[in-house]
PDB file of C-alpha atoms in Angstrom:
ATOM      1  CA  MET N  74     -31.344 -52.609 -19.614  1.00  0.00           C
ATOM      2  CA  ALA N  75     -30.650 -50.211 -22.462  1.00  0.00           C
ATOM      3  CA  THR N  76     -27.174 -50.470 -23.903  1.00  0.00           C
ATOM      4  CA  ILE N  77     -24.983 -47.521 -24.849  1.00  0.00           C
ATOM      5  CA  ALA N  78     -25.685 -48.240 -28.513  1.00  0.00           C
ATOM      6  CA  ASP N  79     -29.423 -48.091 -27.855  1.00  0.00           C
ATOM      7  CA  VAL N  80     -29.048 -44.715 -26.146  1.00  0.00           C
ATOM      8  CA  ARG N  81     -27.047 -43.308 -29.067  1.00  0.00           C
ATOM      9  CA  ARG N  82     -29.720 -44.352 -31.543  1.00  0.00           C
ATOM     10  CA  ARG N  83     -32.560 -43.059 -29.444  1.00  0.00           C
ATOM     11  CA  PRO N  84     -34.025 -39.769 -30.814  1.00  0.00           C
ATOM     12  CA  HIS N  85     -33.831 -36.849 -28.449  1.00  0.00           C
ATOM     13  CA  GLU N  86     -36.954 -35.159 -27.143  1.00  0.00           C
ATOM     14  CA  ARG N  87     -35.737 -31.595 -26.825  1.00  0.00           C
ATOM     15  CA  LYS N  88     -38.060 -28.964 -28.290  1.00  0.00           C
ATOM     16  CA  ASP N  89     -35.905 -25.879 -27.641  1.00  0.00           C
ATOM     17  CA  LEU N  90     -33.316 -24.342 -29.969  1.00  0.00           C
ATOM     18  CA  TRP N  91     -30.489 -26.528 -28.621  1.00  0.00           C
ATOM     19  CA  TRP N  92     -28.664 -26.360 -31.969  1.00  0.00           C
ATOM     20  CA  LEU N  93     -28.289 -22.580 -31.782  1.00  0.00           C
ATOM     21  CA  GLU N  94     -25.202 -22.652 -29.540  1.00  0.00           C
ATOM     22  CA  PRO N  95     -23.263 -25.181 -31.686  1.00  0.00           C
ATOM     23  CA  VAL N  96     -24.070 -23.201 -34.840  1.00  0.00           C
ATOM     24  CA  LEU N  97     -22.926 -19.957 -33.221  1.00  0.00           C
ATOM     25  CA  ILE N  98     -19.695 -21.540 -32.001  1.00  0.00           C
ATOM     26  CA  VAL N  99     -18.946 -23.015 -35.438  1.00  0.00           C
ATOM     27  CA  SER N 100     -19.586 -19.624 -37.042  1.00  0.00           C
ATOM     28  CA  VAL N 101     -17.432 -17.594 -34.640  1.00  0.00           C
ATOM     29  CA  LEU N 102     -14.577 -20.065 -34.184  1.00  0.00           C
ATOM     30  CA  GLY N 103     -14.571 -21.102 -37.831  1.00  0.00           C
ATOM     31  CA  GLY N 104     -14.645 -17.490 -38.989  1.00  0.00           C
ATOM     32  CA  PHE N 105     -11.809 -16.554 -36.635  1.00  0.00           C
ATOM     33  CA  VAL N 106      -9.626 -19.446 -37.836  1.00  0.00           C
ATOM     34  CA  ILE N 107     -10.190 -18.529 -41.486  1.00  0.00           C
ATOM     35  CA  TYR N 108      -9.522 -14.829 -40.833  1.00  0.00           C
ATOM     36  CA  SER N 109      -6.357 -15.629 -38.842  1.00  0.00           C
ATOM     37  CA  LEU N 110      -5.034 -17.853 -41.606  1.00  0.00           C
ATOM     38  CA  ILE N 111      -5.651 -15.217 -44.279  1.00  0.00           C
ATOM     39  CA  VAL N 112      -4.002 -12.329 -42.419  1.00  0.00           C
ATOM     40  CA  SER N 113      -1.056 -14.478 -41.322  1.00  0.00           C
ATOM     41  CA  VAL N 114      -0.332 -15.617 -44.874  1.00  0.00           C
ATOM     42  CA  GLN N 115      -0.811 -12.117 -46.303  1.00  0.00           C
ATOM     43  CA  ASN N 116       2.338 -10.710 -44.633  1.00  0.00           C
ATOM     44  CA  ALA N 117       1.275  -7.107 -45.227  1.00  0.00           C
ATOM     45  CA  ASN N 118      -0.721  -4.242 -43.703  1.00  0.00           C
ATOM     46  CA  TYR N 119       0.041  -5.275 -40.122  1.00  0.00           C
ATOM     47  CA  PHE N 120       1.618  -1.995 -38.967  1.00  0.00           C
ATOM     48  CA  SER N 121       0.266   1.526 -38.909  1.00  0.00           C
ATOM     49  CA  ASP N 122       2.486   3.822 -36.869  1.00  0.00           C
ATOM     50  CA  PRO N 123       2.461   3.400 -33.889  1.00  0.00           C
ATOM     51  CA  TYR N 124       0.178   0.330 -33.950  1.00  0.00           C
ATOM     52  CA  LEU N 125       1.419  -3.234 -34.485  1.00  0.00           C
ATOM     53  CA  SER N 126      -1.092  -6.009 -35.087  1.00  0.00           C
ATOM     54  CA  PRO N 127      -1.200  -8.610 -32.274  1.00  0.00           C
ATOM     55  CA  PHE N 128      -1.025 -11.329 -34.955  1.00  0.00           C
ATOM     56  CA  TYR N 129       2.518 -10.149 -35.793  1.00  0.00           C
ATOM     57  CA  SER N 130       3.810  -9.372 -32.318  1.00  0.00           C
ATOM     58  CA  PRO N 131       6.609  -9.844 -31.549  1.00  0.00           C
ATOM     59  CA  CYS N 132       8.035  -9.335 -35.030  1.00  0.00           C
ATOM     60  CA  LEU N 133      11.204 -11.447 -34.963  1.00  0.00           C
ATOM     61  CA  THR N 134      12.737 -10.956 -38.416  1.00  0.00           C
ATOM     62  CA  THR N 135      14.830  -8.192 -39.939  1.00  0.00           C
ATOM     63  CA  GLY N 136      12.373  -8.114 -42.817  1.00  0.00           C
ATOM     64  CA  CYS N 137       9.500  -6.943 -40.620  1.00  0.00           C
ATOM     65  CA  ILE N 138       7.939  -3.581 -41.335  1.00  0.00           C
ATOM     66  CA  HIS N 139       8.359  -2.817 -37.628  1.00  0.00           C
ATOM     67  CA  PRO N 140      10.853  -5.257 -36.039  1.00  0.00           C
ATOM     68  CA  THR N 141      10.342  -5.927 -32.340  1.00  0.00           C
ATOM     69  CA  PHE N 142      13.207  -8.318 -31.651  1.00  0.00           C
ATOM     70  CA  PRO N 143      14.964  -9.032 -34.992  1.00  0.00           C
ATOM     71  CA  ILE N 144      16.832 -12.232 -34.164  1.00  0.00           C
ATOM     72  CA  ILE N 145      16.160 -13.862 -37.559  1.00  0.00           C
ATOM     73  CA  GLY N 146      17.962 -12.604 -40.629  1.00  0.00           C
ATOM     74  CA  SER N 147      16.837 -11.709 -44.107  1.00  0.00           C
ATOM     75  CA  TRP N 148      17.111 -15.354 -45.222  1.00  0.00           C
ATOM     76  CA  TYR N 149      13.649 -15.873 -43.743  1.00  0.00           C
ATOM     77  CA  THR N 150      11.131 -14.854 -46.405  1.00  0.00           C
ATOM     78  CA  LEU N 151       7.878 -16.263 -45.039  1.00  0.00           C
ATOM     79  CA  SER N 152       5.372 -14.318 -42.999  1.00  0.00           C
ATOM     80  CA  PRO N 153       6.752 -13.390 -39.542  1.00  0.00           C
ATOM     81  CA  ALA N 154       3.340 -14.275 -38.120  1.00  0.00           C
ATOM     82  CA  PHE N 155       4.178 -17.966 -38.641  1.00  0.00           C
ATOM     83  CA  LEU N 156       6.962 -17.708 -36.059  1.00  0.00           C
ATOM     84  CA  ILE N 157       4.695 -16.798 -33.157  1.00  0.00           C
ATOM     85  CA  VAL N 158       1.165 -17.843 -34.108  1.00  0.00           C
ATOM     86  CA  GLY N 159       1.734 -21.385 -32.828  1.00  0.00           C
ATOM     87  CA  SER N 160       1.865 -20.348 -29.163  1.00  0.00           C
ATOM     88  CA  PRO N 161      -1.485 -18.544 -28.844  1.00  0.00           C
ATOM     89  CA  LEU N 162      -3.069 -21.089 -31.182  1.00  0.00           C
ATOM     90  CA  ALA N 163      -1.873 -24.024 -29.060  1.00  0.00           C
ATOM     91  CA  PHE N 164      -3.029 -22.233 -25.917  1.00  0.00           C
ATOM     92  CA  ARG N 165      -6.559 -21.742 -27.268  1.00  0.00           C
ATOM     93  CA  VAL N 166      -6.903 -25.133 -28.948  1.00  0.00           C
ATOM     94  CA  THR N 167      -5.907 -26.986 -25.768  1.00  0.00           C
ATOM     95  CA  CYS N 168      -7.898 -24.684 -23.454  1.00  0.00           C
ATOM     96  CA  TYR N 169     -10.373 -26.655 -21.313  1.00  0.00           C
ATOM     97  CA  TYR N 170     -13.252 -24.348 -22.156  1.00  0.00           C
ATOM     98  CA  TYR N 171     -12.555 -24.274 -25.894  1.00  0.00           C
ATOM     99  CA  ARG N 172     -12.208 -28.039 -25.918  1.00  0.00           C
ATOM    100  CA  ARG N 173     -15.721 -28.328 -24.535  1.00  0.00           C
ATOM    101  CA  SER N 174     -16.986 -25.823 -27.082  1.00  0.00           C
ATOM    102  CA  TYR N 175     -15.496 -27.265 -30.250  1.00  0.00           C
ATOM    103  CA  TYR N 176     -16.025 -30.894 -29.216  1.00  0.00           C
ATOM    104  CA  ARG N 177     -19.726 -30.095 -29.053  1.00  0.00           C
ATOM    105  CA  ALA N 178     -19.963 -27.778 -32.041  1.00  0.00           C
ATOM    106  CA  PHE N 179     -17.657 -29.405 -34.591  1.00  0.00           C
ATOM    107  CA  PHE N 180     -17.577 -33.053 -33.480  1.00  0.00           C
ATOM    108  CA  TRP N 181     -21.065 -33.282 -31.918  1.00  0.00           C
ATOM    109  CA  ALA N 182     -19.582 -35.113 -28.967  1.00  0.00           C
ATOM    110  CA  PRO N 183     -22.235 -34.493 -27.719  1.00  0.00           C
ATOM    111  CA  PRO N 184     -23.770 -31.436 -29.421  1.00  0.00           C
ATOM    112  CA  ALA N 185     -25.890 -30.595 -26.362  1.00  0.00           C
ATOM    113  CA  CYS N 186     -27.220 -32.088 -23.154  1.00  0.00           C
ATOM    114  CA  ALA N 187     -29.726 -34.899 -23.739  1.00  0.00           C
ATOM    115  CA  VAL N 188     -28.814 -35.029 -27.441  1.00  0.00           C
ATOM    116  CA  PRO N 189     -27.094 -38.253 -28.600  1.00  0.00           C
ATOM    117  CA  ASP N 190     -23.411 -38.204 -29.459  1.00  0.00           C
ATOM    118  CA  ALA N 191     -22.786 -38.377 -33.191  1.00  0.00           C
ATOM    119  CA  ARG N 192     -19.916 -40.807 -32.732  1.00  0.00           C
ATOM    120  CA  THR N 193     -20.394 -44.551 -32.283  1.00  0.00           C
ATOM    121  CA  ALA N 194     -17.367 -44.905 -30.002  1.00  0.00           C
ATOM    122  CA  TYR N 195     -15.721 -42.733 -27.368  1.00  0.00           C
ATOM    123  CA  ALA N 196     -12.054 -42.767 -26.452  1.00  0.00           C
ATOM    124  CA  GLY N 197     -11.822 -39.387 -24.737  1.00  0.00           C
ATOM    125  CA  GLU N 198      -8.361 -37.841 -24.998  1.00  0.00           C
ATOM    126  CA  THR N 199      -6.447 -41.106 -24.770  1.00  0.00           C
ATOM    127  CA  ARG N 200      -5.547 -41.328 -28.450  1.00  0.00           C
ATOM    128  CA  PHE N 201      -3.682 -39.183 -30.971  1.00  0.00           C
ATOM    129  CA  PRO N 202      -4.236 -36.370 -31.871  1.00  0.00           C
ATOM    130  CA  PHE N 203      -6.209 -35.590 -28.722  1.00  0.00           C
ATOM    131  CA  LEU N 204      -3.277 -36.623 -26.553  1.00  0.00           C
ATOM    132  CA  ILE N 205      -1.692 -33.243 -27.328  1.00  0.00           C
ATOM    133  CA  GLN N 206      -4.359 -31.590 -25.173  1.00  0.00           C
ATOM    134  CA  ASN N 207      -2.087 -32.401 -22.227  1.00  0.00           C
ATOM    135  CA  LEU N 208       0.329 -29.740 -23.495  1.00  0.00           C
ATOM    136  CA  HIS N 209      -1.994 -26.972 -22.331  1.00  0.00           C
ATOM    137  CA  ARG N 210       0.008 -26.151 -19.204  1.00  0.00           C
ATOM    138  CA  TYR N 211       3.157 -25.722 -21.326  1.00  0.00           C
ATOM    139  CA  ALA N 212       1.350 -23.625 -23.921  1.00  0.00           C
ATOM    140  CA  LEU N 213       0.436 -21.315 -21.028  1.00  0.00           C
ATOM    141  CA  ILE N 214       4.125 -20.472 -20.552  1.00  0.00           C
ATOM    142  CA  PHE N 215       4.629 -19.351 -24.159  1.00  0.00           C
ATOM    143  CA  ALA N 216       1.300 -17.519 -24.324  1.00  0.00           C
ATOM    144  CA  THR N 217       2.153 -15.606 -21.149  1.00  0.00           C
ATOM    145  CA  THR N 218       5.544 -14.677 -22.610  1.00  0.00           C
ATOM    146  CA  LEU N 219       3.832 -13.201 -25.671  1.00  0.00           C
ATOM    147  CA  LEU N 220       1.654 -11.097 -23.355  1.00  0.00           C
ATOM    148  CA  ALA N 221       4.744  -9.202 -22.215  1.00  0.00           C
ATOM    149  CA  PHE N 222       5.393  -8.119 -25.817  1.00  0.00           C
ATOM    150  CA  LEU N 223       1.741  -7.145 -26.307  1.00  0.00           C
ATOM    151  CA  TRP N 224       1.877  -4.937 -23.225  1.00  0.00           C
ATOM    152  CA  TRP N 225       5.010  -3.281 -24.655  1.00  0.00           C
ATOM    153  CA  ASP N 226       3.196  -2.719 -27.957  1.00  0.00           C
ATOM    154  CA  THR N 227       0.340  -1.127 -26.026  1.00  0.00           C
ATOM    155  CA  PHE N 228       2.763   1.201 -24.262  1.00  0.00           C
ATOM    156  CA  LEU N 229       4.203   2.238 -27.635  1.00  0.00           C
ATOM    157  CA  ALA N 230       0.692   2.797 -28.981  1.00  0.00           C
ATOM    158  CA  PHE N 231       0.420   5.930 -26.807  1.00  0.00           C
ATOM    159  CA  ASN N 232       3.673   7.355 -28.193  1.00  0.00           C
ATOM    160  CA  PHE N 233       3.152   9.525 -31.289  1.00  0.00           C
ATOM    161  CA  ASN N 234       6.578  10.617 -32.539  1.00  0.00           C
ATOM    162  CA  GLY N 235       7.823  11.181 -29.002  1.00  0.00           C
ATOM    163  CA  ARG N 236       4.630  12.838 -27.751  1.00  0.00           C
ATOM    164  CA  LEU N 237       2.002  11.324 -25.497  1.00  0.00           C
ATOM    165  CA  GLY N 238      -1.304  10.758 -27.224  1.00  0.00           C
ATOM    166  CA  VAL N 239      -4.426   8.646 -27.319  1.00  0.00           C
ATOM    167  CA  GLY N 240      -5.940   7.211 -30.475  1.00  0.00           C
ATOM    168  CA  LEU N 241      -8.709   4.766 -31.122  1.00  0.00           C
ATOM    169  CA  GLY N 242      -6.007   2.250 -31.978  1.00  0.00           C
ATOM    170  CA  SER N 243      -4.352   2.883 -28.602  1.00  0.00           C
ATOM    171  CA  LEU N 244      -7.593   2.092 -26.800  1.00  0.00           C
ATOM    172  CA  LEU N 245      -8.203  -1.000 -28.923  1.00  0.00           C
ATOM    173  CA  LEU N 246      -4.724  -2.352 -28.196  1.00  0.00           C
ATOM    174  CA  LEU N 247      -5.191  -1.647 -24.488  1.00  0.00           C
ATOM    175  CA  THR N 248      -8.562  -3.388 -24.435  1.00  0.00           C
ATOM    176  CA  ASN N 249      -7.085  -6.298 -26.354  1.00  0.00           C
ATOM    177  CA  VAL N 250      -4.155  -6.871 -23.989  1.00  0.00           C
ATOM    178  CA  VAL N 251      -6.357  -6.521 -20.886  1.00  0.00           C
ATOM    179  CA  LEU N 252      -8.764  -9.150 -22.222  1.00  0.00           C
ATOM    180  CA  LEU N 253      -5.934 -11.473 -23.243  1.00  0.00           C
ATOM    181  CA  SER N 254      -4.377 -11.057 -19.802  1.00  0.00           C
ATOM    182  CA  GLY N 255      -7.720 -11.843 -18.173  1.00  0.00           C
ATOM    183  CA  TYR N 256      -8.114 -14.901 -20.378  1.00  0.00           C
ATOM    184  CA  SER N 257      -4.654 -16.186 -19.416  1.00  0.00           C
ATOM    185  CA  ALA N 258      -5.080 -15.336 -15.723  1.00  0.00           C
ATOM    186  CA  SER N 259      -8.435 -17.130 -15.566  1.00  0.00           C
ATOM    187  CA  CYS N 260      -6.954 -20.293 -17.097  1.00  0.00           C
ATOM    188  CA  HIS N 261      -7.502 -23.516 -15.141  1.00  0.00           C
ATOM    189  CA  SER N 262      -3.812 -24.388 -15.409  1.00  0.00           C
ATOM    190  CA  LEU N 263      -2.748 -21.050 -13.932  1.00  0.00           C
ATOM    191  CA  ARG N 264      -5.127 -21.542 -11.013  1.00  0.00           C
ATOM    192  CA  TYR N 265      -3.496 -24.893 -10.348  1.00  0.00           C
ATOM    193  CA  LEU N 266      -0.014 -23.428 -10.799  1.00  0.00           C
ATOM    194  CA  VAL N 267      -0.431 -20.724  -8.155  1.00  0.00           C
ATOM    195  CA  GLY N 268      -1.875 -22.957  -5.464  1.00  0.00           C
ATOM    196  CA  GLY N 269      -4.016 -25.806  -6.687  1.00  0.00           C
ATOM    197  CA  TYR N 270      -1.480 -28.511  -5.858  1.00  0.00           C
ATOM    198  CA  LEU N 271      -0.847 -27.435  -2.259  1.00  0.00           C
ATOM    199  CA  ASP N 272      -2.168 -29.678   0.510  1.00  0.00           C
ATOM    200  CA  SER N 273      -2.418 -26.727   2.872  1.00  0.00           C
ATOM    201  CA  PHE N 274      -2.301 -22.936   2.600  1.00  0.00           C
ATOM    202  CA  HIS N 275      -0.763 -22.689   6.068  1.00  0.00           C
ATOM    203  CA  ARG N 276       2.158 -20.243   5.905  1.00  0.00           C
ATOM    204  CA  ALA N 277       1.296 -19.579   2.254  1.00  0.00           C
ATOM    205  CA  SER N 278      -0.999 -16.584   2.533  1.00  0.00           C
ATOM    206  CA  LEU N 279       0.259 -15.034  -0.709  1.00  0.00           C
ATOM    207  CA  ARG N 280      -0.370 -18.264  -2.598  1.00  0.00           C
ATOM    208  CA  TYR N 281      -3.852 -18.413  -1.089  1.00  0.00           C
ATOM    209  CA  ARG N 282      -4.657 -14.867  -2.221  1.00  0.00           C
ATOM    210  CA  LEU N 283      -3.398 -15.604  -5.719  1.00  0.00           C
ATOM    211  CA  TRP N 284      -5.383 -18.846  -5.815  1.00  0.00           C
ATOM    212  CA  SER N 285      -8.542 -17.083  -4.623  1.00  0.00           C
ATOM    213  CA  TRP N 286      -8.092 -14.370  -7.228  1.00  0.00           C
ATOM    214  CA  ALA N 287      -7.531 -17.003  -9.930  1.00  0.00           C
ATOM    215  CA  ASN N 288     -10.707 -18.778  -8.793  1.00  0.00           C
ATOM    216  CA  TRP N 289     -12.714 -15.563  -9.135  1.00  0.00           C
ATOM    217  CA  LEU N 290     -11.372 -15.011 -12.648  1.00  0.00           C
ATOM    218  CA  ASN N 291     -11.838 -18.664 -13.569  1.00  0.00           C
ATOM    219  CA  ALA N 292     -15.571 -18.466 -12.844  1.00  0.00           C
ATOM    220  CA  ARG N 293     -15.727 -15.980 -15.743  1.00  0.00           C
ATOM    221  CA  HIS N 294     -13.302 -17.845 -17.991  1.00  0.00           C
ATOM    222  CA  ALA N 295     -15.818 -18.308 -20.809  1.00  0.00           C
ATOM    223  CA  ARG N 296     -16.448 -14.546 -20.984  1.00  0.00           C
ATOM    224  CA  TRP N 297     -12.733 -13.804 -21.102  1.00  0.00           C
ATOM    225  CA  ALA N 298     -12.275 -16.452 -23.794  1.00  0.00           C
ATOM    226  CA  TRP N 299     -14.910 -15.122 -26.196  1.00  0.00           C
ATOM    227  CA  ALA N 300     -14.287 -11.429 -25.553  1.00  0.00           C
ATOM    228  CA  SER N 301     -10.537 -11.757 -26.101  1.00  0.00           C
ATOM    229  CA  LEU N 302     -11.094 -13.815 -29.261  1.00  0.00           C
ATOM    230  CA  VAL N 303     -13.387 -11.224 -30.831  1.00  0.00           C
ATOM    231  CA  VAL N 304     -11.357  -8.174 -29.797  1.00  0.00           C
ATOM    232  CA  VAL N 305      -8.006  -9.535 -31.006  1.00  0.00           C
ATOM    233  CA  GLY N 306      -9.577 -10.010 -34.432  1.00  0.00           C
ATOM    234  CA  LEU N 307     -11.126  -6.544 -34.415  1.00  0.00           C
ATOM    235  CA  THR N 308      -7.819  -4.999 -33.335  1.00  0.00           C
ATOM    236  CA  ASP N 309      -5.969  -6.582 -36.227  1.00  0.00           C
ATOM    237  CA  LEU N 310      -8.731  -5.580 -38.656  1.00  0.00           C
ATOM    238  CA  TYR N 311      -8.640  -1.961 -37.475  1.00  0.00           C
ATOM    239  CA  ILE N 312      -4.843  -1.712 -37.848  1.00  0.00           C
ATOM    240  CA  ARG N 313      -5.083  -3.412 -41.229  1.00  0.00           C
ATOM    241  CA  LEU N 314      -7.661  -0.898 -42.483  1.00  0.00           C
ATOM    242  CA  LEU N 315      -5.531   1.988 -41.200  1.00  0.00           C
ATOM    243  CA  SER N 316      -2.490   0.634 -43.013  1.00  0.00           C
ATOM    244  CA  MET N 317      -4.495   0.284 -46.231  1.00  0.00           C
ATOM    245  CA  GLY N 318      -5.731   3.870 -45.962  1.00  0.00           C
ATOM    246  CA  VAL N 319      -9.364   2.822 -45.662  1.00  0.00           C
ATOM    247  CA  LEU N 320      -9.741   4.407 -42.201  1.00  0.00           C
ATOM    248  CA  THR N 321      -8.222   7.393 -40.423  1.00  0.00           C
ATOM    249  CA  ASP N 322      -7.321   6.999 -36.772  1.00  0.00           C
ATOM    250  CA  PRO N 323      -8.980   9.613 -34.526  1.00  0.00           C
ATOM    251  CA  ARG N 324      -6.420  10.690 -31.939  1.00  0.00           C
ATOM    252  CA  ILE N 325      -5.512  13.357 -29.422  1.00  0.00           C
ATOM    253  CA  VAL N 326      -1.797  14.238 -29.096  1.00  0.00           C
ATOM    254  CA  PHE N 327      -0.671  16.312 -26.130  1.00  0.00           C
TER     255      PHE N 327
END
């Protein structure tokens, strides 16, 4: 009988473009990580009245251009993005779908079906640092808390000096928070939280409806994940270009 080592050394026989998906994932995820790091370190051009970049929301220091909840004094001189970026980052890194994606694309474990794993040994998520993947359900709590602030930012994005209005930035922020909400609501951990651990839905009709709704969203979790990733980057880029004076926001004020 063939051993596991024999199978790993055996050349695959796939003739299709199986490598296209891993390359695309590396490009998109890698590009997003690099972009996020650059804009978080920059500590500038993250606010263009009335738009606040989602990378800097909530702004927790008194030194912010547009403070949201200034609970940290002027002694803090680093980028305010560092104070909140950990929560959404931990939520995405430990996400079940993203784990599948970057395990295949970056670690080639395995890169595709019927293609040998690049590693000679497999320990799953039983060793450090992959043990931290179990924190996903807790990261959900902090990521959901940040959503409340993003919805508030979206509400403010339709307020132009006390007058109701709609700008391209308003629509981008609205699209961004809807996609992020869909991504969080379709999370596997949320589905379990609302009803997955119940032995019976008897006398729990509300829990059953929430669980069914979460199941419907979860079937489209990959779409929510990629769409929200791309749009949150585009939203920040748009606000950044407005702040730098490169673009002018088209808007209608009533």
